[in-house]
Amino acid sequence: STTGDYKIIAVVTDAGDLPSDTTVIYNGQALVTVTDASATYEGTMESTITANFGTTGDTVTVALDTITDATETAGATIVYVASGAEDITFADLVISGSTITTGAGTTAVVDGFGGAAASIDTSTATLTASGVFAGSTGQEVGGAATMDATGGTALVTFTGTQ
């Protein structure tokens, strides 16, 4: 299970100081833990966080790829050799003021862990996310997201800067 409390330490941007009617791209890193039927994978992934403000939709997509410094635990813990197919995406997260949360249209994809064809069915998953825009004008973003499905779980803590 991916339940628990996750803390974010940041100087939260006043909602009135966030960009408006534009799309902003944030790049950074994420710490990930993915568990499927065969193993648990932990590592660092590159994050691209796309925030649409104002008339462009008030949504956020967190896309992760390129896993490094990873381990695989299936009984014993070993160095995980990435296939390059690993990706995690949380799409259509909702912007409310200076915060980011899940909404009715939020979806997730978790693919490629343990092999290029590996995928966790997220169609009926429980998704949670909590994040904030930080800095004087929202030039940073950070948060945590979880996916809990019958076939596996994912926990992601993400950050990014403009």
XYZ file of N, CA, C and O in Angstrom:
648
model
N 0.841 -1.188 0.000
C 0.000 0.000 0.000
C 0.881 1.245 0.000
O 1.991 1.241 0.492
N 0.354 2.317 -0.524
C 1.116 3.563 -0.604
C 0.560 4.614 0.343
O 0.792 5.801 0.158
N -0.179 4.220 1.354
C -0.764 5.192 2.266
C 0.290 5.740 3.211
O 1.303 5.112 3.466
N 0.039 6.928 3.705
C 0.957 7.537 4.656
C 0.926 9.036 4.525
O 0.229 9.595 3.687
N 1.676 9.698 5.382
C 1.755 11.146 5.361
C 3.045 11.565 4.671
O 4.108 11.012 4.945
N 2.953 12.537 3.791
C 4.111 13.072 3.081
C 4.151 14.567 3.312
O 3.149 15.247 3.158
N 5.284 15.078 3.699
C 5.441 16.482 4.033
C 6.177 17.218 2.920
O 7.113 16.688 2.331
N 5.745 18.430 2.647
C 6.392 19.290 1.663
C 6.825 20.549 2.389
O 6.021 21.199 3.056
N 8.106 20.879 2.277
C 8.623 22.100 2.886
C 8.936 23.068 1.755
O 9.772 22.782 0.893
N 8.250 24.216 1.746
C 8.431 25.178 0.657
C 7.888 26.531 1.071
O 7.041 26.623 1.951
N 8.381 27.574 0.429
C 7.783 28.902 0.541
C 6.720 28.948 -0.558
O 7.026 29.102 -1.744
N 5.473 28.730 -0.161
C 4.377 28.605 -1.120
C 4.104 29.949 -1.779
O 4.055 30.993 -1.123
N 3.912 29.908 -3.091
C 3.612 31.109 -3.872
C 2.188 31.566 -3.583
O 1.267 30.743 -3.528
N 1.978 32.874 -3.392
C 0.618 33.407 -3.307
C -0.060 33.154 -4.649
O 0.548 33.371 -5.712
N -1.310 32.697 -4.618
C -2.015 32.348 -5.851
C -2.023 33.503 -6.855
O -1.900 33.282 -8.059
N -2.121 34.729 -6.377
C -2.142 35.898 -7.258
C -0.816 36.160 -7.953
O -0.765 36.931 -8.925
N 0.259 35.535 -7.478
C 1.583 35.729 -8.075
C 1.968 34.620 -9.052
O 3.071 34.639 -9.611
N 1.070 33.650 -9.262
C 1.337 32.587 -10.233
C 1.154 33.118 -11.653
O 0.421 34.079 -11.872
N 1.795 32.486 -12.628
C 1.576 32.889 -14.022
C 0.099 32.733 -14.384
O -0.637 31.981 -13.736
N -0.338 33.424 -15.422
C -1.729 33.280 -15.858
C -1.772 33.103 -17.370
O -0.931 33.633 -18.097
N -2.753 32.342 -17.808
C -3.005 32.109 -19.234
C -1.752 31.713 -20.003
O -1.453 32.265 -21.066
N -1.021 30.747 -19.469
C 0.197 30.276 -20.116
C 0.497 28.846 -19.682
O -0.123 28.331 -18.753
N 1.425 28.229 -20.343
C 1.926 26.909 -19.967
C 3.375 27.053 -19.535
O 4.164 27.699 -20.232
N 3.717 26.481 -18.389
C 5.073 26.551 -17.851
C 5.606 25.128 -17.702
O 4.914 24.244 -17.195
N 6.860 24.926 -18.131
C 7.528 23.635 -18.009
C 8.548 23.713 -16.877
O 9.361 24.633 -16.830
N 8.480 22.746 -15.972
C 9.428 22.623 -14.868
C 10.222 21.336 -15.081
O 9.641 20.293 -15.393
N 11.534 21.378 -14.887
C 12.378 20.185 -14.998
C 13.035 19.909 -13.654
O 13.438 20.836 -12.958
N 13.141 18.630 -13.315
C 13.754 18.275 -12.044
C 13.941 16.793 -11.909
O 14.199 16.091 -12.895
N 13.780 16.316 -10.682
C 13.957 14.900 -10.378
C 12.830 14.411 -9.493
O 12.148 15.198 -8.833
N 12.684 13.091 -9.479
C 11.691 12.456 -8.624
C 12.300 11.195 -8.017
O 13.089 10.504 -8.662
N 11.947 10.938 -6.786
C 12.279 9.664 -6.145
C 11.066 8.768 -6.319
O 9.937 9.195 -6.060
N 11.280 7.523 -6.775
C 10.162 6.644 -7.071
C 10.340 5.285 -6.404
O 11.456 4.795 -6.248
N 9.216 4.712 -6.024
C 9.137 3.326 -5.579
C 7.964 2.706 -6.315
O 6.836 3.183 -6.192
N 8.240 1.678 -7.111
C 7.205 0.972 -7.866
C 7.241 -0.490 -7.447
O 8.308 -1.109 -7.430
N 6.079 -1.030 -7.116
C 5.967 -2.445 -6.770
C 4.959 -3.093 -7.705
O 3.848 -2.582 -7.869
N 5.366 -4.182 -8.348
C 4.435 -4.963 -9.156
C 4.420 -6.396 -8.630
O 4.944 -6.672 -7.549
N 3.861 -7.320 -9.372
C 3.716 -8.700 -8.897
C 5.047 -9.400 -8.696
O 5.131 -10.368 -7.938
N 6.117 -8.916 -9.358
C 7.379 -9.644 -9.283
C 8.459 -8.988 -8.429
O 9.352 -9.675 -7.958
N 8.413 -7.657 -8.234
C 9.514 -6.997 -7.518
C 9.135 -5.582 -7.106
O 8.100 -5.050 -7.511
N 10.030 -4.980 -6.333
C 9.944 -3.557 -5.987
C 11.152 -2.866 -6.592
O 12.280 -3.342 -6.468
N 10.900 -1.750 -7.265
C 11.942 -0.977 -7.938
C 12.010 0.397 -7.275
O 10.983 1.040 -7.079
N 13.223 0.842 -6.925
C 13.406 2.154 -6.311
C 14.525 2.873 -7.035
O 15.544 2.261 -7.376
N 14.336 4.182 -7.262
C 15.387 4.939 -7.921
C 15.015 6.395 -8.096
O 14.026 6.882 -7.543
N 15.830 7.074 -8.887
C 15.629 8.481 -9.204
C 15.272 8.589 -10.680
O 15.894 7.923 -11.516
N 14.269 9.402 -10.997
C 13.874 9.596 -12.387
C 13.871 11.078 -12.722
O 13.663 11.920 -11.841
N 14.113 11.400 -13.986
C 14.009 12.777 -14.449
C 12.538 13.163 -14.522
O 11.704 12.357 -14.945
N 12.206 14.386 -14.099
C 10.813 14.831 -14.121
C 10.640 16.018 -15.067
O 11.476 16.917 -15.109
N 9.563 15.963 -15.827
C 9.105 17.093 -16.629
C 7.680 17.370 -16.182
O 6.799 16.519 -16.341
N 7.480 18.522 -15.588
C 6.184 18.879 -15.022
C 5.624 20.026 -15.852
O 6.249 21.087 -15.967
N 4.470 19.795 -16.463
C 3.842 20.790 -17.328
C 2.630 21.357 -16.608
O 1.693 20.613 -16.286
N 2.641 22.664 -16.363
C 1.535 23.325 -15.672
C 0.837 24.269 -16.640
O 1.473 25.134 -17.242
N -0.463 24.059 -16.797
C -1.294 24.935 -17.626
C -2.076 25.857 -16.706
O -2.864 25.382 -15.885
N -1.857 27.151 -16.848
C -2.512 28.137 -15.980
C -3.588 28.898 -16.750
O -3.410 29.226 -17.923
N -4.683 29.223 -16.059
C -5.709 30.096 -16.623
C -6.528 29.428 -17.705
O -6.960 28.288 -17.557
N -6.735 30.146 -18.805
C -7.609 29.641 -19.865
C -7.065 28.397 -20.537
O -7.785 27.730 -21.277
N -5.799 28.058 -20.287
C -5.235 26.831 -20.859
C -5.627 25.600 -20.049
O -5.250 24.502 -20.415
N -6.359 25.743 -18.957
C -6.918 24.579 -18.298
C -6.682 24.360 -16.828
O -7.327 23.515 -16.247
N -5.756 25.057 -16.185
C -5.473 24.865 -14.760
C -5.229 23.394 -14.411
O -5.819 22.830 -13.492
N -4.337 22.742 -15.183
C -3.991 21.343 -14.935
C -2.478 21.167 -14.919
O -1.737 22.005 -15.442
N -2.050 20.065 -14.331
C -0.629 19.730 -14.253
C -0.444 18.281 -14.708
O -1.243 17.408 -14.358
N 0.612 18.038 -15.473
C 1.026 16.681 -15.822
C 2.443 16.476 -15.310
O 3.321 17.296 -15.575
N 2.647 15.395 -14.571
C 3.965 15.021 -14.065
C 4.410 13.797 -14.869
O 3.788 12.739 -14.776
N 5.452 13.960 -15.677
C 5.966 12.867 -16.516
C 7.390 12.535 -16.081
O 8.238 13.424 -15.989
N 7.643 11.257 -15.829
C 8.944 10.802 -15.347
C 9.519 9.772 -16.307
O 8.798 8.892 -16.786
N 10.826 9.879 -16.571
C 11.516 8.874 -17.375
C 12.975 8.814 -16.966
O 13.406 9.534 -16.081
N 13.747 7.950 -17.572
C 15.185 7.779 -17.348
C 15.493 7.515 -15.868
O 15.872 8.413 -15.128
N 15.325 6.277 -15.464
C 15.602 5.904 -14.070
C 17.103 5.660 -13.885
O 17.766 5.090 -14.751
N 17.646 6.163 -12.774
C 19.056 5.978 -12.425
C 19.159 5.604 -10.954
O 18.191 5.730 -10.199
N 20.356 5.190 -10.547
C 20.613 4.836 -9.143
C 19.510 3.937 -8.599
O 19.005 4.154 -7.499
N 19.152 2.909 -9.365
C 17.983 2.103 -9.028
C 18.351 0.729 -8.485
O 19.398 0.177 -8.806
N 17.434 0.207 -7.668
C 17.562 -1.153 -7.157
C 16.291 -1.928 -7.478
O 15.225 -1.347 -7.700
N 16.422 -3.239 -7.499
C 15.299 -4.149 -7.684
C 15.330 -5.146 -6.541
O 16.371 -5.738 -6.261
N 14.202 -5.311 -5.853
C 14.127 -6.248 -4.745
C 13.066 -7.296 -5.046
O 11.888 -6.980 -5.183
N 13.515 -8.522 -5.203
C 12.639 -9.686 -5.366
C 13.296 -10.796 -4.552
O 13.982 -11.650 -5.078
N 13.136 -10.714 -3.243
C 13.908 -11.559 -2.320
C 15.167 -10.802 -1.939
O 15.229 -10.140 -0.925
N 16.185 -10.856 -2.803
C 17.427 -10.099 -2.573
C 17.346 -8.767 -3.316
O 16.633 -8.629 -4.302
N 18.088 -7.787 -2.838
C 18.156 -6.483 -3.499
C 19.376 -6.462 -4.407
O 20.486 -6.767 -3.976
N 19.155 -6.111 -5.672
C 20.224 -6.045 -6.665
C 20.169 -4.708 -7.387
O 19.177 -3.989 -7.305
N 21.236 -4.370 -8.097
C 21.233 -3.174 -8.933
C 20.255 -3.415 -10.071
O 20.292 -4.454 -10.731
N 19.349 -2.469 -10.280
C 18.361 -2.589 -11.358
C 18.975 -2.078 -12.648
O 19.458 -0.948 -12.712
N 18.943 -2.905 -13.681
C 19.445 -2.513 -14.989
C 18.256 -2.006 -15.793
O 17.374 -2.769 -16.192
N 18.222 -0.701 -16.041
C 17.091 -0.071 -16.719
C 17.032 -0.483 -18.185
O 18.054 -0.641 -18.842
N 15.805 -0.642 -18.674
C 15.605 -0.975 -20.081
C 15.462 0.283 -20.934
O 15.541 0.219 -22.151
N 15.203 1.415 -20.271
C 14.927 2.652 -21.002
C 13.445 2.842 -21.281
O 13.021 3.887 -21.760
N 12.655 1.819 -20.981
C 11.208 1.892 -21.216
C 10.436 2.367 -19.984
O 9.227 2.565 -20.058
N 11.122 2.557 -18.867
C 10.437 2.929 -17.624
C 9.855 4.346 -17.740
O 10.552 5.272 -18.123
N 8.574 4.464 -17.436
C 7.978 5.794 -17.354
C 6.786 5.779 -16.416
O 6.131 4.761 -16.238
N 6.580 6.919 -15.794
C 5.443 7.142 -14.904
C 4.855 8.491 -15.285
O 5.588 9.474 -15.425
N 3.534 8.548 -15.444
C 2.872 9.817 -15.743
C 1.620 9.953 -14.893
O 0.814 9.020 -14.828
N 1.479 11.091 -14.249
C 0.230 11.495 -13.601
C -0.281 12.668 -14.422
O 0.387 13.705 -14.509
N -1.444 12.519 -15.061
C -1.967 13.549 -15.955
C -3.252 14.158 -15.407
O -4.002 13.513 -14.679
N -3.481 15.399 -15.793
C -4.687 16.140 -15.428
C -4.875 16.290 -13.929
O -5.984 16.197 -13.409
N -3.751 16.524 -13.218
C -3.853 16.959 -11.827
C -4.441 18.366 -11.844
O -4.310 19.100 -12.827
N -5.081 18.768 -10.766
C -5.828 20.025 -10.722
C -5.051 21.088 -9.950
O -4.512 20.821 -8.878
N -4.996 22.298 -10.514
C -4.433 23.458 -9.807
C -5.568 24.152 -9.072
O -6.579 24.518 -9.674
N -5.389 24.346 -7.773
C -6.358 25.076 -6.963
C -5.577 26.062 -6.111
O -4.892 25.659 -5.165
N -5.652 27.347 -6.467
C -4.822 28.337 -5.789
C -3.372 28.035 -6.098
O -2.981 27.968 -7.255
N -2.567 27.791 -5.063
C -1.149 27.456 -5.236
C -0.880 25.967 -5.039
O 0.265 25.552 -4.950
N -1.950 25.165 -4.957
C -1.780 23.743 -4.686
C -2.130 22.883 -5.898
O -2.827 23.325 -6.811
N -1.642 21.649 -5.861
C -1.905 20.658 -6.900
C -2.527 19.445 -6.216
O -1.997 18.962 -5.204
N -3.650 18.944 -6.746
C -4.316 17.774 -6.185
C -4.859 16.905 -7.317
O -4.839 17.307 -8.476
N -5.348 15.723 -6.955
C -6.021 14.894 -7.945
C -7.419 15.447 -8.183
O -7.987 16.115 -7.322
N -7.950 15.154 -9.351
C -9.305 15.549 -9.701
C -10.024 14.388 -10.360
O -9.452 13.301 -10.538
N -11.260 14.615 -10.757
C -12.074 13.552 -11.361
C -11.446 13.006 -12.643
O -11.614 11.830 -12.963
N -10.703 13.842 -13.381
C -10.111 13.406 -14.638
C -8.669 12.960 -14.551
O -8.041 12.653 -15.568
N -8.111 12.890 -13.342
C -6.700 12.515 -13.184
C -6.488 11.057 -13.580
O -7.269 10.181 -13.203
N -5.421 10.814 -14.350
C -5.068 9.454 -14.762
C -3.600 9.210 -14.458
O -2.839 10.144 -14.213
N -3.205 7.922 -14.499
C -1.803 7.565 -14.272
C -1.408 6.435 -15.209
O -2.247 5.608 -15.592
N -0.120 6.416 -15.565
C 0.470 5.339 -16.350
C 1.767 4.945 -15.654
O 2.553 5.810 -15.290
N 1.976 3.639 -15.475
C 3.220 3.115 -14.907
C 3.650 1.965 -15.812
O 3.001 0.915 -15.826
N 4.706 2.180 -16.589
C 5.134 1.201 -17.595
C 6.630 0.941 -17.534
O 7.409 1.796 -17.116
N 7.024 -0.243 -18.012
C 8.410 -0.549 -18.308
C 9.273 -1.050 -17.178
O 10.427 -1.384 -17.413
N 8.768 -1.114 -15.962
C 9.578 -1.594 -14.841
C 9.642 -3.114 -14.907
O 8.625 -3.787 -14.948
N 10.862 -3.653 -14.944
C 11.048 -5.089 -15.056
C 11.068 -5.590 -16.487
O 11.159 -6.773 -16.736
N 10.973 -4.689 -17.454
C 11.020 -5.067 -18.862
C 10.184 -4.134 -19.702
O 9.211 -3.541 -19.217
N 10.539 -3.988 -20.960
C 9.890 -3.020 -21.841
C 8.391 -3.259 -21.978
O 7.619 -2.310 -22.141
N 7.953 -4.523 -21.904
C 6.534 -4.823 -22.094
C 5.737 -4.775 -20.792
O 4.513 -4.902 -20.809
N 6.413 -4.596 -19.657
C 5.735 -4.620 -18.361
C 4.888 -3.366 -18.171
O 5.286 -2.264 -18.528
N 3.700 -3.556 -17.632
C 2.794 -2.436 -17.392
C 1.884 -2.783 -16.231
O 1.475 -3.934 -16.080
N 1.559 -1.803 -15.418
C 0.589 -1.989 -14.339
C -0.730 -1.395 -14.821
O -0.770 -0.247 -15.273
N -1.806 -2.176 -14.744
C -3.125 -1.689 -15.149
C -3.596 -0.659 -14.127
O -3.887 -0.993 -12.988
N -3.670 0.596 -14.556
C -4.049 1.687 -13.649
C -5.494 2.144 -13.866
O -5.917 3.132 -13.285
N -6.254 1.414 -14.684
C -7.598 1.872 -15.045
C -8.533 1.994 -13.845
O -9.435 2.838 -13.860
N -8.348 1.174 -12.824
C -9.200 1.260 -11.629
C -8.394 1.648 -10.393
O -8.842 1.429 -9.271
N -7.232 2.227 -10.595
C -6.342 2.573 -9.482
C -6.890 3.717 -8.647
O -7.633 4.577 -9.139
N -6.494 3.718 -7.390
C -6.741 4.863 -6.517
C -5.539 5.792 -6.652
O -4.393 5.362 -6.461
N -5.794 7.049 -7.012
C -4.726 8.024 -7.218
C -4.837 9.132 -6.193
O -5.936 9.604 -5.889
N -3.690 9.553 -5.645
C -3.651 10.707 -4.757
C -2.459 11.567 -5.150
O -1.455 11.060 -5.649
N -2.589 12.852 -4.935
C -1.474 13.763 -5.182
C -1.645 15.001 -4.330
O -2.766 15.445 -4.076
N -0.523 15.539 -3.908
C -0.510 16.788 -3.160
C 0.775 17.515 -3.524
O 1.862 16.940 -3.435
N 0.636 18.747 -3.978
C 1.815 19.505 -4.361
C 1.577 20.992 -4.220
O 0.444 21.433 -3.979
N 2.659 21.758 -4.367
C 2.564 23.218 -4.257
C 3.489 23.872 -5.279
O 4.483 23.300 -5.706
N 3.107 25.094 -5.650
C 4.002 25.970 -6.399
C 4.745 26.808 -5.370
O 4.160 27.267 -4.387
N 6.043 26.997 -5.584
C 6.869 27.669 -4.589
C 7.705 28.766 -5.237
O 7.874 28.811 -6.458
N 8.233 29.633 -4.379
C 9.014 30.763 -4.846
C 8.120 31.978 -5.029
O 6.897 31.880 -4.990
N 8.715 33.112 -5.263
C 7.945 34.362 -5.313
C 6.948 34.411 -6.459
O 5.887 35.034 -6.338
N 7.259 33.736 -7.579
C 6.349 33.762 -8.736
C 6.035 32.362 -9.255
O 5.712 32.193 -10.438
N 6.155 31.367 -8.415
C 5.841 30.005 -8.823
C 6.891 29.380 -9.710
O 6.594 28.533 -10.544
N 8.141 29.764 -9.502
C 9.214 29.238 -10.350
C 9.662 27.836 -9.955
O 10.493 27.245 -10.635
N 9.093 27.278 -8.905
C 9.406 25.918 -8.465
C 8.109 25.175 -8.173
O 7.075 25.790 -7.900
N 8.186 23.846 -8.223
C 7.035 23.012 -7.904
C 7.549 21.759 -7.191
O 8.658 21.303 -7.456
N 6.749 21.238 -6.277
C 7.121 20.013 -5.584
C 5.891 19.323 -5.056
O 4.858 19.969 -4.827
N 5.984 18.010 -4.889
C 4.845 17.288 -4.358
C 5.076 15.802 -4.297
O 6.183 15.308 -4.536
N 4.005 15.094 -3.968
C 4.018 13.638 -3.885
C 2.756 13.112 -4.549
O 1.701 13.742 -4.482
N 2.884 11.952 -5.193
C 1.729 11.322 -5.829
C 1.817 9.815 -5.607
O 2.908 9.252 -5.559
N 0.649 9.185 -5.488
C 0.597 7.740 -5.320
C -0.403 7.127 -6.283
O -1.388 7.761 -6.673
N -0.117 5.881 -6.666
C -1.018 5.083 -7.484
C -1.105 3.727 -6.806
O -0.083 3.102 -6.526
N -2.326 3.300 -6.490
C -2.529 2.022 -5.820
C -3.527 1.218 -6.650
O -4.714 1.546 -6.701
N -3.026 0.186 -7.335
C -3.857 -0.632 -8.215
C -3.766 -2.094 -7.793
O -2.884 -2.475 -7.019
N -4.632 -2.913 -8.341
C -4.620 -4.334 -8.036
C -3.273 -4.964 -8.399
O -2.747 -5.786 -7.659
N -2.675 -4.538 -9.519
C -1.428 -5.133 -9.984
C -0.167 -4.490 -9.475
O 0.940 -4.932 -9.811
N -0.283 -3.426 -8.672
C 0.920 -2.796 -8.167
C 0.682 -1.415 -7.592
O -0.443 -0.917 -7.590
N 1.760 -0.811 -7.109
C 1.692 0.516 -6.507
C 2.859 1.360 -6.987
O 3.880 0.834 -7.445
N 2.688 2.662 -6.895
C 3.780 3.599 -7.175
C 3.693 4.751 -6.198
O 2.614 5.260 -5.901
N 4.841 5.145 -5.683
C 4.976 6.336 -4.844
C 6.022 7.225 -5.491
O 7.119 6.768 -5.799
N 5.670 8.481 -5.713
C 6.546 9.433 -6.395
C 6.610 10.706 -5.571
O 5.588 11.237 -5.162
N 7.819 11.181 -5.283
C 7.991 12.537 -4.755
C 8.746 13.305 -5.845
O 9.792 12.862 -6.310
N 8.166 14.430 -6.281
C 8.693 15.133 -7.449
C 9.020 16.588 -7.147
O 8.410 17.203 -6.274
N 9.996 17.107 -7.872
C 10.369 18.526 -7.797
C 10.700 19.020 -9.202
O 11.020 18.224 -10.094
N 10.634 20.332 -9.381
C 11.033 20.902 -10.650
C 11.198 22.402 -10.543
O 10.612 23.057 -9.680
N 12.032 22.949 -11.406
C 12.219 24.403 -11.500
C 12.103 24.806 -12.969
O 12.347 24.022 -13.871
N 11.754 26.091 -13.158
C 11.649 26.607 -14.521
C 13.018 26.736 -15.136
O 13.996 26.957 -14.488
